[in-house]
Amino acid sequence: MDYTPREIIAAFRAGLLERVLRSNTVWLCASCYYCTVRCPSGIKLTDIMYELKRLGVEFGLVQEGAIAPALSKTFVDMVDRYGRVPEIPLMMAVLLKTDPLRIFKMIPHGLKLFLRGRMPFLPHRISGISELEKCSGAMTEALVSGLHPGSGAGEEA
Amino acid sequence: MGSHLEFSYYPGCSLEGMNKAYDKSARAVSKSLGIDLTELNDWNCCGASAYMSIQELRAHLLSARNLALAEKEKKDLAVVCPACLTTLTKSNRYMGEDPKLRRTIASALRAANLQYLGTVKVRHLLEVIVRDIGEQEVKARVSRPLSDLKVAPYYGCQFTRPFGDFDDKESPVMLDTLLKWLGAEPVNFPLKAKCCGGMLMTTNEPIGLGLVRSLLDCAVQNGAECVATICPLCHITLEAYQGNVNKKFATSYKLPTFYFTQLMGVAFGFSRKELGINEELISSKRILPEQVEAA
Amino acid sequence: MAEKIGVYVCHCGTNIAQTVDCKSVVDYVSALPNVTVARDYQYMCSDPGQDLIKKDIKELGLTRVVVASCSPLMHEPTFRRAVEEAGLNQFLFQMANIREQCSWISENKEKATERAKSIVAAAVKRVEFQESLDVKKVPVNPNVLIVGGGITGIEAALQIADSGKKVYLVEKEPTIGGYMARFDKTFPTLDCAACILTPKMVSVGQHPNIELLSYSDVTGFSGYVGNFTARVRKRPKYVEDEKCSGCGLCTEKCPVSVPSEFECGLGKRKAIYRPFPQAVPNVPVIDTEHCLYFTKGVCKVCQKFCPRGAIDFDQKEVYIDLQVGAAILATGFDLFDASRVKQYGYGKLPNVITSLEFERLSHASGPTGGKILLKNGQMPTSLAILHCIGSRDTNFNEYCSRVCCMYSMKIAHLAHEKTGARVYEFYIDLRAFGKGYEEFYKRVLEEETIFIRGKAAEVTDVPQTPAERGKLVVVAEDTLLGIVRRIPVDMVVLSVGFEPRKDAVEIARIFSISRSQDGFFLERHPKLAPVSTASDGIFIAGSCQGPKDIPDSVAQGAAAAANALSLIDRKEVTLEPTIAVIDEESCSGCKICIGLCAYNAITFDEAKKVSKVNDALCKGCGVCVAACPSAAIEQRNFTDDQLLAEVESVCVSGK
Amino acid sequence: MESNFEPKIVGFLCKWCAYTGADLAGTSRIKYPPNVTPIRVMCSGRVDPVLVMKALSSGADGVLIAGCHPGDCHYQSGNVKTIRRFKLLQRMLDQFGIERDRVRLEWVSASEGERYAQVVENMTETLRKLGPLNWNGNKEAS
């Protein structure tokens, strides 16, 4: 960890955004939520880490050579394409992009699992994928047009 | 059997892949306990952490579609993956607390003629079994007690953190309780709710392996013969990376891992095949009751 | 004849004037009917301010006065006195609150000024309907009730008793002494707690003016300032106070041994026991949960051996009523239950102990004879003290418990002195604010205590390195270094914070006092009336009001004693005449009011077939007034006419 | 609906809890809308329905009654009687066709300055949405 979460927040407050986003701290967070439930000040640190990850991707400021952002992006692409995440294609795609040599190291295990039917390679596309696209599109449109989608009368769910 | 509970069942992506046995065994034991799990039709990814790391609103939207589908069925949602549990619960909660988010998601759902009013509860199968089914009925189903089997009860991060008020957030006990009902002996396992490192295996293997090692070490030190898991990611990490740990740290762990539903199934008298207990990575032959061998 | 009303608008320096245009308010009220004069002034509560009112009453013949300033809770008595001094009845005065509920809540001057006008106009309208009332004087009972016999209650009791007044000191436990009796040394001077406390306890026990009711609690409290009745329940000790000589033979012979609460379960006591040898009164009690006679019907060994025949198995609980003029609550605190913070392993890891347990280990007459020992009987070679357990934490208590930093450093000193162990302190901030406290911190630093700035994340017995094997490992971020550190130690001491007592809710209800958001008793004013409550004649002192160390507790005990003495030495008190009165002509005799009165202050006159209010019992809540179907009841100074006038004025203003 | 409508609300505050709580809001410099004008009573139990109806007929758009939390009443049980009376009051409102939201009963302890401010803010917001009450003696209506 380059900076402890406390230092991340201090740096953020000091306006040192690049230092925050380029640190490995943010992408090391594995969302175990210990900090969130323990924080004596009630700060939802895990959520903050997610926010910082998103900021980093948005601004193109992430730790040099980090795999995690690539993984997340690929994950999002696959979910948007299939509606679900096929684990193996995901891992392959990520490693192809970042560390192709490791694929070979994984072959012995993979073969065993494959033979037992535990490694399906073919992604399954949900039938509601167009439904999701519609929702997603409507949301983006509403956000882009800057109109608050709920400002009309009687929309409260 | 007295109980009849109905849930929409949400297996989650990882149960379609390497964790098929979790799905299989969960369905088998649920059925025998009178829990009717009907798979949520055409469910999608919950919007888990990796998605949340890039797209917040769309992650909530993904959860919301699942919740909306479940609401249509007028059933609560039973899940087996704690990460799905946390993600779905988070969206459920945040939409309840934040009117702006609720409205944003509601209008997006409307584009596909969906709506979500916020009535669905998302629950982990373990919690359903321990709290709703209870000791008496579980024990009544046990035909092959796991006598003296020393099990490390492993919960991982997201069973109770951050939202689970049904059990302790630092040191949960539900799995311990269930294992005792099955006749097994849950060993003292102080790291029971620590991170397995699974999230880091692809992105930062050294740290991930260190975490796996300390878990295995702690389990073995406390006399465990196997580990019971409730999370597909934890399960794969502990199972598939033991070899890497042994290589890296010059250790020789050979600790079998079982989904908690597999151990239930063994105690209920199901066969290896019905529970998907395989031997491809670590042998469990020496620890399971003899009858299971025969089956 | 039309009333002549004077209205005075206070600037309160800039407190009001900054957001309320006082001149504009004056102009506005000047135009209201019957307003003879309206003025504004810098500080109405000052002498010149009050003189303005007095002068106008005399020179302009004012018949009503309105002051628009702060909350009536602050200065109503001040202005009532001023009005009275100028020859006008004090109830012909009304106060309009344009500070707490107007200028301070607003940022918009225009809106605040409008609001001020509306509030003042309502007071002007109301005051027209107000009437002269006579205040009643009643004699004060000179006895004082003190609840709680910790150091605070002891101090208050001795102060009052020494002045010649009678004190009833009610203590829940078998002995007085409270938490202080369990401490070893006291910071920052390191005097031994027993050496300074026990002489005071003995004085209480022997004082001719103190009646000590131990093993007792207050179950009811009624009456009014100067004339309260306290109902006290004396629980059966099964030992007669008068006969017992305190020889201790019964305790010696008792065959039952159970963990001692006084020793935090680290030592044992018998089923008939005194919590500790210097107990006051020096009379044992029988714990019926464990006594063989009470559980199995056999034994009675204590009775056989008692040389004075003081054991009485048939003793019953007794209720007695005490007449007092004032009461002081010094009921203390509970310690935070460390097992609630799971990550520190209290209750699971044997050598994780609380600070109070450390005190008992360190105490010369404690379970180890003053030796700091691990559960295996060995001395620790390293020890970690974790601050802020349960305090400054939104998951538990948000407030700072104020004493833990200092007692933690005392523990560091004692541990160092007695064991030579390496001592670590894990802290968030160090708060050494009192006299001699910072110097004590320096001293502990010089003793090579290692201070690590960072709240401990967890305590674990799962080792990561060979050096950690068999140790407790404290994991914390060292915030000065910006790294996570793992410190292996033998013993961990959790510095637990203070909490309101579990029975604080019940006590607050019995005495009709309020509690602040944190659950501690609420003082009348945080700075200017720290030991008073909203209820006249009821005072609070010590940690029942909020966490306090010994010096502060003693100071508050003495302060509460002075407040109580000041009250009872007045010999008489005046009662607010704002009680209910029933108009016999209008009363239909339906008796609805009688059932509603919480004080049984209304009786039915069978001869006249009407209800009547007993002046002395009526507290003036007005519940009966609102319920009377014949509108036959009025509450003085809160009459329907007065309130309706106020309502109407509020509604029409600004329309 | 009037866009800049500011409701006028009469607040009956008991001296021991709600009024002291409102004072605390001021002492803590919490800012809240100025729409509720406080009238001090000794106990919420003193609030006669006549006072409430008088307020509504004289031009108030809403009435707030605030007292000690149940169990904490300075007069033991005055507020319990308020609860009972309040239910009757609500039925009375129904009969007159006045929205129930216009008259509120809230518990605010002496230490809940923040809560008092929230109650006022919340009620003001509700009444802004409901709009003015044009009832009975209200001059605009006649």
PDB file of N, CA, C and O in Angstrom, chain C residues 71-73 76 97 100-101 104-105 115 515 517 534-535 596 599 620-621 623 626 635 638 640 644 647 650-651 653 655, chain D residues 8 16 19 22-23 26 29-32 34 36 38-40 42-43 45-46 54-55 58-59 74-75 81 85 111-112:
ATOM      1  N   SER C  71     -34.258  33.931  25.550  1.00  0.00           N
ATOM      2  CA  SER C  71     -35.259  32.971  26.005  1.00  0.00           C
ATOM      3  C   SER C  71     -35.666  33.275  27.445  1.00  0.00           C
ATOM      4  O   SER C  71     -34.837  33.656  28.261  1.00  0.00           O
ATOM      5  N   PRO C  72     -36.954  33.093  27.759  1.00  0.00           N
ATOM      6  CA  PRO C  72     -37.376  33.290  29.151  1.00  0.00           C
ATOM      7  C   PRO C  72     -36.620  32.372  30.129  1.00  0.00           C
ATOM      8  O   PRO C  72     -36.520  32.668  31.305  1.00  0.00           O
ATOM      9  N   LEU C  73     -36.088  31.283  29.604  1.00  0.00           N
ATOM     10  CA  LEU C  73     -35.324  30.392  30.475  1.00  0.00           C
ATOM     11  C   LEU C  73     -34.072  31.102  30.996  1.00  0.00           C
ATOM     12  O   LEU C  73     -33.525  30.747  32.030  1.00  0.00           O
ATOM     13  N   GLU C  76     -36.082  35.566  32.376  1.00  0.00           N
ATOM     14  CA  GLU C  76     -37.419  35.889  32.868  1.00  0.00           C
ATOM     15  C   GLU C  76     -37.380  36.329  34.338  1.00  0.00           C
ATOM     16  O   GLU C  76     -37.967  37.358  34.693  1.00  0.00           O
ATOM     17  N   ASN C  97     -39.186  35.936  22.988  1.00  0.00           N
ATOM     18  CA  ASN C  97     -37.878  35.336  22.686  1.00  0.00           C
ATOM     19  C   ASN C  97     -37.491  35.625  21.231  1.00  0.00           C
ATOM     20  O   ASN C  97     -37.932  34.944  20.307  1.00  0.00           O
ATOM     21  N   GLU C 100     -32.852  33.120  20.807  1.00  0.00           N
ATOM     22  CA  GLU C 100     -32.721  31.682  20.556  1.00  0.00           C
ATOM     23  C   GLU C 100     -33.657  31.188  19.443  1.00  0.00           C
ATOM     24  O   GLU C 100     -33.300  30.305  18.678  1.00  0.00           O
ATOM     25  N   GLN C 101     -34.895  31.764  19.426  1.00  0.00           N
ATOM     26  CA  GLN C 101     -35.830  31.226  18.440  1.00  0.00           C
ATOM     27  C   GLN C 101     -36.108  32.216  17.313  1.00  0.00           C
ATOM     28  O   GLN C 101     -37.121  32.124  16.635  1.00  0.00           O
ATOM     29  N   TRP C 104     -30.930  33.813  16.087  1.00  0.00           N
ATOM     30  CA  TRP C 104     -29.899  32.775  15.952  1.00  0.00           C
ATOM     31  C   TRP C 104     -30.229  31.688  14.938  1.00  0.00           C
ATOM     32  O   TRP C 104     -29.385  30.899  14.560  1.00  0.00           O
ATOM     33  N   ILE C 105     -31.494  31.597  14.543  1.00  0.00           N
ATOM     34  CA  ILE C 105     -31.848  30.513  13.621  1.00  0.00           C
ATOM     35  C   ILE C 105     -31.944  31.024  12.186  1.00  0.00           C
ATOM     36  O   ILE C 105     -32.290  30.287  11.279  1.00  0.00           O
ATOM     37  N   ARG C 115     -40.214  37.972  11.588  1.00  0.00           N
ATOM     38  CA  ARG C 115     -40.530  36.982  12.627  1.00  0.00           C
ATOM     39  C   ARG C 115     -40.508  37.642  13.999  1.00  0.00           C
ATOM     40  O   ARG C 115     -41.385  37.410  14.835  1.00  0.00           O
ATOM     41  N   ARG C 515     -32.521  13.881  30.165  1.00  0.00           N
ATOM     42  CA  ARG C 515     -31.192  13.378  29.842  1.00  0.00           C
ATOM     43  C   ARG C 515     -30.751  13.991  28.528  1.00  0.00           C
ATOM     44  O   ARG C 515     -31.572  14.297  27.667  1.00  0.00           O
ATOM     45  N   GLN C 517     -28.556  13.951  24.858  1.00  0.00           N
ATOM     46  CA  GLN C 517     -28.604  12.978  23.779  1.00  0.00           C
ATOM     47  C   GLN C 517     -27.740  11.735  24.067  1.00  0.00           C
ATOM     48  O   GLN C 517     -28.058  10.644  23.646  1.00  0.00           O
ATOM     49  N   ALA C 534     -33.554  21.188  35.342  1.00  0.00           N
ATOM     50  CA  ALA C 534     -34.728  22.000  35.040  1.00  0.00           C
ATOM     51  C   ALA C 534     -35.737  21.934  36.181  1.00  0.00           C
ATOM     52  O   ALA C 534     -36.632  22.764  36.268  1.00  0.00           O
ATOM     53  N   SER C 535     -35.603  20.953  37.059  1.00  0.00           N
ATOM     54  CA  SER C 535     -36.517  20.850  38.190  1.00  0.00           C
ATOM     55  C   SER C 535     -35.887  21.500  39.416  1.00  0.00           C
ATOM     56  O   SER C 535     -34.828  21.056  39.874  1.00  0.00           O
ATOM     57  N   LEU C 596     -57.808  12.706  35.248  1.00  0.00           N
ATOM     58  CA  LEU C 596     -56.661  13.094  34.428  1.00  0.00           C
ATOM     59  C   LEU C 596     -55.471  13.561  35.253  1.00  0.00           C
ATOM     60  O   LEU C 596     -54.330  13.504  34.800  1.00  0.00           O
ATOM     61  N   TYR C 599     -51.381  14.085  39.811  1.00  0.00           N
ATOM     62  CA  TYR C 599     -50.922  14.361  41.182  1.00  0.00           C
ATOM     63  C   TYR C 599     -52.038  14.249  42.211  1.00  0.00           C
ATOM     64  O   TYR C 599     -51.874  14.663  43.358  1.00  0.00           O
ATOM     65  N   GLY C 620     -49.484  22.608  37.941  1.00  0.00           N
ATOM     66  CA  GLY C 620     -49.680  23.602  36.889  1.00  0.00           C
ATOM     67  C   GLY C 620     -49.360  23.127  35.493  1.00  0.00           C
ATOM     68  O   GLY C 620     -48.780  23.860  34.697  1.00  0.00           O
ATOM     69  N   CYS C 621     -49.733  21.891  35.156  1.00  0.00           N
ATOM     70  CA  CYS C 621     -49.463  21.420  33.793  1.00  0.00           C
ATOM     71  C   CYS C 621     -50.542  21.878  32.823  1.00  0.00           C
ATOM     72  O   CYS C 621     -50.287  22.101  31.652  1.00  0.00           O
ATOM     73  N   VAL C 623     -53.309  20.119  32.039  1.00  0.00           N
ATOM     74  CA  VAL C 623     -53.983  19.029  31.347  1.00  0.00           C
ATOM     75  C   VAL C 623     -55.487  19.059  31.594  1.00  0.00           C
ATOM     76  O   VAL C 623     -56.298  18.877  30.688  1.00  0.00           O
ATOM     77  N   ALA C 626     -57.391  21.793  29.525  1.00  0.00           N
ATOM     78  CA  ALA C 626     -57.695  21.477  28.144  1.00  0.00           C
ATOM     79  C   ALA C 626     -58.832  20.474  28.033  1.00  0.00           C
ATOM     80  O   ALA C 626     -59.477  20.371  26.994  1.00  0.00           O
ATOM     81  N   GLN C 635     -56.013  27.938  33.792  1.00  0.00           N
ATOM     82  CA  GLN C 635     -54.684  27.846  34.345  1.00  0.00           C
ATOM     83  C   GLN C 635     -54.157  29.270  34.469  1.00  0.00           C
ATOM     84  O   GLN C 635     -54.114  30.006  33.483  1.00  0.00           O
ATOM     85  N   PHE C 638     -51.794  31.145  32.096  1.00  0.00           N
ATOM     86  CA  PHE C 638     -51.928  30.450  30.806  1.00  0.00           C
ATOM     87  C   PHE C 638     -53.416  30.284  30.511  1.00  0.00           C
ATOM     88  O   PHE C 638     -53.882  29.221  30.132  1.00  0.00           O
ATOM     89  N   ASP C 640     -57.148  30.698  28.786  1.00  0.00           N
ATOM     90  CA  ASP C 640     -57.598  30.609  27.394  1.00  0.00           C
ATOM     91  C   ASP C 640     -57.515  31.963  26.722  1.00  0.00           C
ATOM     92  O   ASP C 640     -57.048  32.076  25.592  1.00  0.00           O
ATOM     93  N   LEU C 644     -55.369  32.468  23.478  1.00  0.00           N
ATOM     94  CA  LEU C 644     -56.115  32.780  22.258  1.00  0.00           C
ATOM     95  C   LEU C 644     -55.659  34.105  21.670  1.00  0.00           C
ATOM     96  O   LEU C 644     -55.525  34.250  20.451  1.00  0.00           O
ATOM     97  N   VAL C 647     -52.420  33.413  19.945  1.00  0.00           N
ATOM     98  CA  VAL C 647     -52.643  32.682  18.698  1.00  0.00           C
ATOM     99  C   VAL C 647     -53.158  33.621  17.616  1.00  0.00           C
ATOM    100  O   VAL C 647     -52.655  33.652  16.494  1.00  0.00           O
ATOM    101  N   VAL C 650     -50.520  35.959  16.293  1.00  0.00           N
ATOM    102  CA  VAL C 650     -49.547  35.275  15.434  1.00  0.00           C
ATOM    103  C   VAL C 650     -50.141  35.072  14.039  1.00  0.00           C
ATOM    104  O   VAL C 650     -49.478  35.284  13.025  1.00  0.00           O
ATOM    105  N   CYS C 651     -51.433  34.684  14.009  1.00  0.00           N
ATOM    106  CA  CYS C 651     -52.045  34.350  12.734  1.00  0.00           C
ATOM    107  C   CYS C 651     -52.289  35.555  11.837  1.00  0.00           C
ATOM    108  O   CYS C 651     -52.177  35.465  10.627  1.00  0.00           O
ATOM    109  N   SER C 653     -50.663  38.514  11.953  1.00  0.00           N
ATOM    110  CA  SER C 653     -49.510  39.350  11.624  1.00  0.00           C
ATOM    111  C   SER C 653     -48.906  38.891  10.303  1.00  0.00           C
ATOM    112  O   SER C 653     -48.804  37.710  10.010  1.00  0.00           O
ATOM    113  N   LYS C 655     -50.194  39.069   7.485  1.00  0.00           N
ATOM    114  CA  LYS C 655     -51.184  38.725   6.445  1.00  0.00           C
ATOM    115  C   LYS C 655     -51.634  39.965   5.701  1.00  0.00           C
ATOM    116  O   LYS C 655     -51.783  41.024   6.289  1.00  0.00           O
TER     117      LYS C 655
ATOM    118  N   LYS D   8     -47.821  29.750   7.261  1.00  0.00           N
ATOM    119  CA  LYS D   8     -47.750  30.274   8.623  1.00  0.00           C
ATOM    120  C   LYS D   8     -48.171  29.160   9.577  1.00  0.00           C
ATOM    121  O   LYS D   8     -49.239  28.577   9.420  1.00  0.00           O
ATOM    122  N   TRP D  16     -40.809  22.342  29.062  1.00  0.00           N
ATOM    123  CA  TRP D  16     -39.711  21.534  29.599  1.00  0.00           C
ATOM    124  C   TRP D  16     -38.853  20.899  28.519  1.00  0.00           C
ATOM    125  O   TRP D  16     -37.644  20.858  28.645  1.00  0.00           O
ATOM    126  N   TYR D  19     -39.717  23.425  24.038  1.00  0.00           N
ATOM    127  CA  TYR D  19     -39.277  24.821  24.028  1.00  0.00           C
ATOM    128  C   TYR D  19     -37.783  24.887  24.319  1.00  0.00           C
ATOM    129  O   TYR D  19     -37.045  25.631  23.678  1.00  0.00           O
ATOM    130  N   ALA D  22     -35.976  23.782  21.309  1.00  0.00           N
ATOM    131  CA  ALA D  22     -35.967  24.842  20.298  1.00  0.00           C
ATOM    132  C   ALA D  22     -34.925  25.903  20.669  1.00  0.00           C
ATOM    133  O   ALA D  22     -34.224  26.430  19.807  1.00  0.00           O
ATOM    134  N   ASP D  23     -34.826  26.201  21.958  1.00  0.00           N
ATOM    135  CA  ASP D  23     -33.786  27.123  22.421  1.00  0.00           C
ATOM    136  C   ASP D  23     -32.404  26.579  22.064  1.00  0.00           C
ATOM    137  O   ASP D  23     -31.530  27.315  21.603  1.00  0.00           O
ATOM    138  N   GLY D  26     -31.305  27.148  18.637  1.00  0.00           N
ATOM    139  CA  GLY D  26     -30.788  28.505  18.473  1.00  0.00           C
ATOM    140  C   GLY D  26     -29.391  28.643  19.038  1.00  0.00           C
ATOM    141  O   GLY D  26     -28.481  29.175  18.380  1.00  0.00           O
ATOM    142  N   ARG D  29     -26.919  27.504  16.940  1.00  0.00           N
ATOM    143  CA  ARG D  29     -26.917  28.248  15.674  1.00  0.00           C
ATOM    144  C   ARG D  29     -27.326  27.395  14.482  1.00  0.00           C
ATOM    145  O   ARG D  29     -26.801  27.503  13.391  1.00  0.00           O
ATOM    146  N   ILE D  30     -28.284  26.486  14.714  1.00  0.00           N
ATOM    147  CA  ILE D  30     -28.814  25.708  13.600  1.00  0.00           C
ATOM    148  C   ILE D  30     -29.825  26.588  12.867  1.00  0.00           C
ATOM    149  O   ILE D  30     -30.654  27.233  13.494  1.00  0.00           O
ATOM    150  N   LYS D  31     -29.703  26.626  11.546  1.00  0.00           N
ATOM    151  CA  LYS D  31     -30.629  27.462  10.784  1.00  0.00           C
ATOM    152  C   LYS D  31     -31.822  26.627  10.318  1.00  0.00           C
ATOM    153  O   LYS D  31     -31.654  25.507   9.840  1.00  0.00           O
ATOM    154  N   TYR D  32     -33.026  27.189  10.494  1.00  0.00           N
ATOM    155  CA  TYR D  32     -34.217  26.504   9.979  1.00  0.00           C
ATOM    156  C   TYR D  32     -35.248  27.540   9.579  1.00  0.00           C
ATOM    157  O   TYR D  32     -35.143  28.706   9.964  1.00  0.00           O
ATOM    158  N   PRO D  34     -38.283  30.106   9.200  1.00  0.00           N
ATOM    159  CA  PRO D  34     -38.897  30.897  10.269  1.00  0.00           C
ATOM    160  C   PRO D  34     -40.412  30.736  10.339  1.00  0.00           C
ATOM    161  O   PRO D  34     -41.081  31.540  10.984  1.00  0.00           O
ATOM    162  N   VAL D  36     -42.552  28.601  11.768  1.00  0.00           N
ATOM    163  CA  VAL D  36     -43.285  28.217  12.976  1.00  0.00           C
ATOM    164  C   VAL D  36     -43.081  29.275  14.061  1.00  0.00           C
ATOM    165  O   VAL D  36     -41.953  29.506  14.497  1.00  0.00           O
ATOM    166  N   PRO D  38     -43.428  30.193  17.825  1.00  0.00           N
ATOM    167  CA  PRO D  38     -43.613  29.401  19.031  1.00  0.00           C
ATOM    168  C   PRO D  38     -44.539  30.068  20.052  1.00  0.00           C
ATOM    169  O   PRO D  38     -44.499  31.270  20.246  1.00  0.00           O
ATOM    170  N   ILE D  39     -45.380  29.260  20.670  1.00  0.00           N
ATOM    171  CA  ILE D  39     -46.178  29.711  21.811  1.00  0.00           C
ATOM    172  C   ILE D  39     -45.895  28.740  22.950  1.00  0.00           C
ATOM    173  O   ILE D  39     -46.029  27.526  22.785  1.00  0.00           O
ATOM    174  N   ARG D  40     -45.458  29.295  24.061  1.00  0.00           N
ATOM    175  CA  ARG D  40     -45.006  28.439  25.150  1.00  0.00           C
ATOM    176  C   ARG D  40     -46.177  28.021  26.030  1.00  0.00           C
ATOM    177  O   ARG D  40     -46.976  28.866  26.453  1.00  0.00           O
ATOM    178  N   MET D  42     -47.053  25.096  29.404  1.00  0.00           N
ATOM    179  CA  MET D  42     -46.312  24.335  30.403  1.00  0.00           C
ATOM    180  C   MET D  42     -46.182  22.879  29.985  1.00  0.00           C
ATOM    181  O   MET D  42     -45.181  22.231  30.240  1.00  0.00           O
ATOM    182  N   CYS D  43     -47.235  22.361  29.323  1.00  0.00           N
ATOM    183  CA  CYS D  43     -47.238  20.944  28.945  1.00  0.00           C
ATOM    184  C   CYS D  43     -48.034  20.820  27.654  1.00  0.00           C
ATOM    185  O   CYS D  43     -48.993  21.571  27.444  1.00  0.00           O
ATOM    186  N   GLY D  45     -50.036  18.777  27.104  1.00  0.00           N
ATOM    187  CA  GLY D  45     -51.376  18.406  27.553  1.00  0.00           C
ATOM    188  C   GLY D  45     -52.293  19.598  27.774  1.00  0.00           C
ATOM    189  O   GLY D  45     -53.497  19.456  27.930  1.00  0.00           O
ATOM    190  N   ARG D  46     -51.702  20.787  27.780  1.00  0.00           N
ATOM    191  CA  ARG D  46     -52.516  21.994  27.947  1.00  0.00           C
ATOM    192  C   ARG D  46     -53.180  22.400  26.630  1.00  0.00           C
ATOM    193  O   ARG D  46     -54.089  23.227  26.609  1.00  0.00           O
ATOM    194  N   LYS D  54     -58.766  27.447  16.636  1.00  0.00           N
ATOM    195  CA  LYS D  54     -58.712  28.909  16.585  1.00  0.00           C
ATOM    196  C   LYS D  54     -57.590  29.353  15.654  1.00  0.00           C
ATOM    197  O   LYS D  54     -57.754  30.258  14.830  1.00  0.00           O
ATOM    198  N   ALA D  55     -56.449  28.685  15.785  1.00  0.00           N
ATOM    199  CA  ALA D  55     -55.305  29.036  14.948  1.00  0.00           C
ATOM    200  C   ALA D  55     -55.661  28.845  13.481  1.00  0.00           C
ATOM    201  O   ALA D  55     -55.428  29.720  12.649  1.00  0.00           O
ATOM    202  N   SER D  58     -58.033  31.371  12.214  1.00  0.00           N
ATOM    203  CA  SER D  58     -57.549  32.759  12.197  1.00  0.00           C
ATOM    204  C   SER D  58     -56.533  33.004  11.099  1.00  0.00           C
ATOM    205  O   SER D  58     -55.969  34.084  11.015  1.00  0.00           O
ATOM    206  N   GLY D  59     -56.215  31.967  10.348  1.00  0.00           N
ATOM    207  CA  GLY D  59     -55.313  32.218   9.228  1.00  0.00           C
ATOM    208  C   GLY D  59     -54.049  31.391   9.228  1.00  0.00           C
ATOM    209  O   GLY D  59     -53.226  31.513   8.323  1.00  0.00           O
ATOM    210  N   HIS D  74     -42.569  15.826  31.899  1.00  0.00           N
ATOM    211  CA  HIS D  74     -42.243  16.450  33.171  1.00  0.00           C
ATOM    212  C   HIS D  74     -43.383  16.297  34.170  1.00  0.00           C
ATOM    213  O   HIS D  74     -43.186  16.310  35.377  1.00  0.00           O
ATOM    214  N   TYR D  75     -44.587  16.177  33.642  1.00  0.00           N
ATOM    215  CA  TYR D  75     -45.753  15.996  34.510  1.00  0.00           C
ATOM    216  C   TYR D  75     -46.237  14.552  34.454  1.00  0.00           C
ATOM    217  O   TYR D  75     -47.438  14.275  34.403  1.00  0.00           O
ATOM    218  N   LYS D  81     -51.876  12.060  27.502  1.00  0.00           N
ATOM    219  CA  LYS D  81     -53.216  12.625  27.278  1.00  0.00           C
ATOM    220  C   LYS D  81     -53.249  13.410  25.976  1.00  0.00           C
ATOM    221  O   LYS D  81     -54.260  13.458  25.285  1.00  0.00           O
ATOM    222  N   ARG D  85     -55.841  12.950  22.883  1.00  0.00           N
ATOM    223  CA  ARG D  85     -56.591  14.098  22.406  1.00  0.00           C
ATOM    224  C   ARG D  85     -56.308  14.339  20.931  1.00  0.00           C
ATOM    225  O   ARG D  85     -57.168  14.750  20.162  1.00  0.00           O
ATOM    226  N   SER D 111     -32.760  18.051  24.671  1.00  0.00           N
ATOM    227  CA  SER D 111     -31.429  17.973  24.084  1.00  0.00           C
ATOM    228  C   SER D 111     -31.481  17.799  22.573  1.00  0.00           C
ATOM    229  O   SER D 111     -30.466  17.614  21.931  1.00  0.00           O
ATOM    230  N   GLU D 112     -32.690  17.863  22.003  1.00  0.00           N
ATOM    231  CA  GLU D 112     -32.811  17.575  20.575  1.00  0.00           C
ATOM    232  C   GLU D 112     -33.029  18.829  19.723  1.00  0.00           C
ATOM    233  O   GLU D 112     -34.016  18.934  18.997  1.00  0.00           O
TER     234      GLU D 112
END
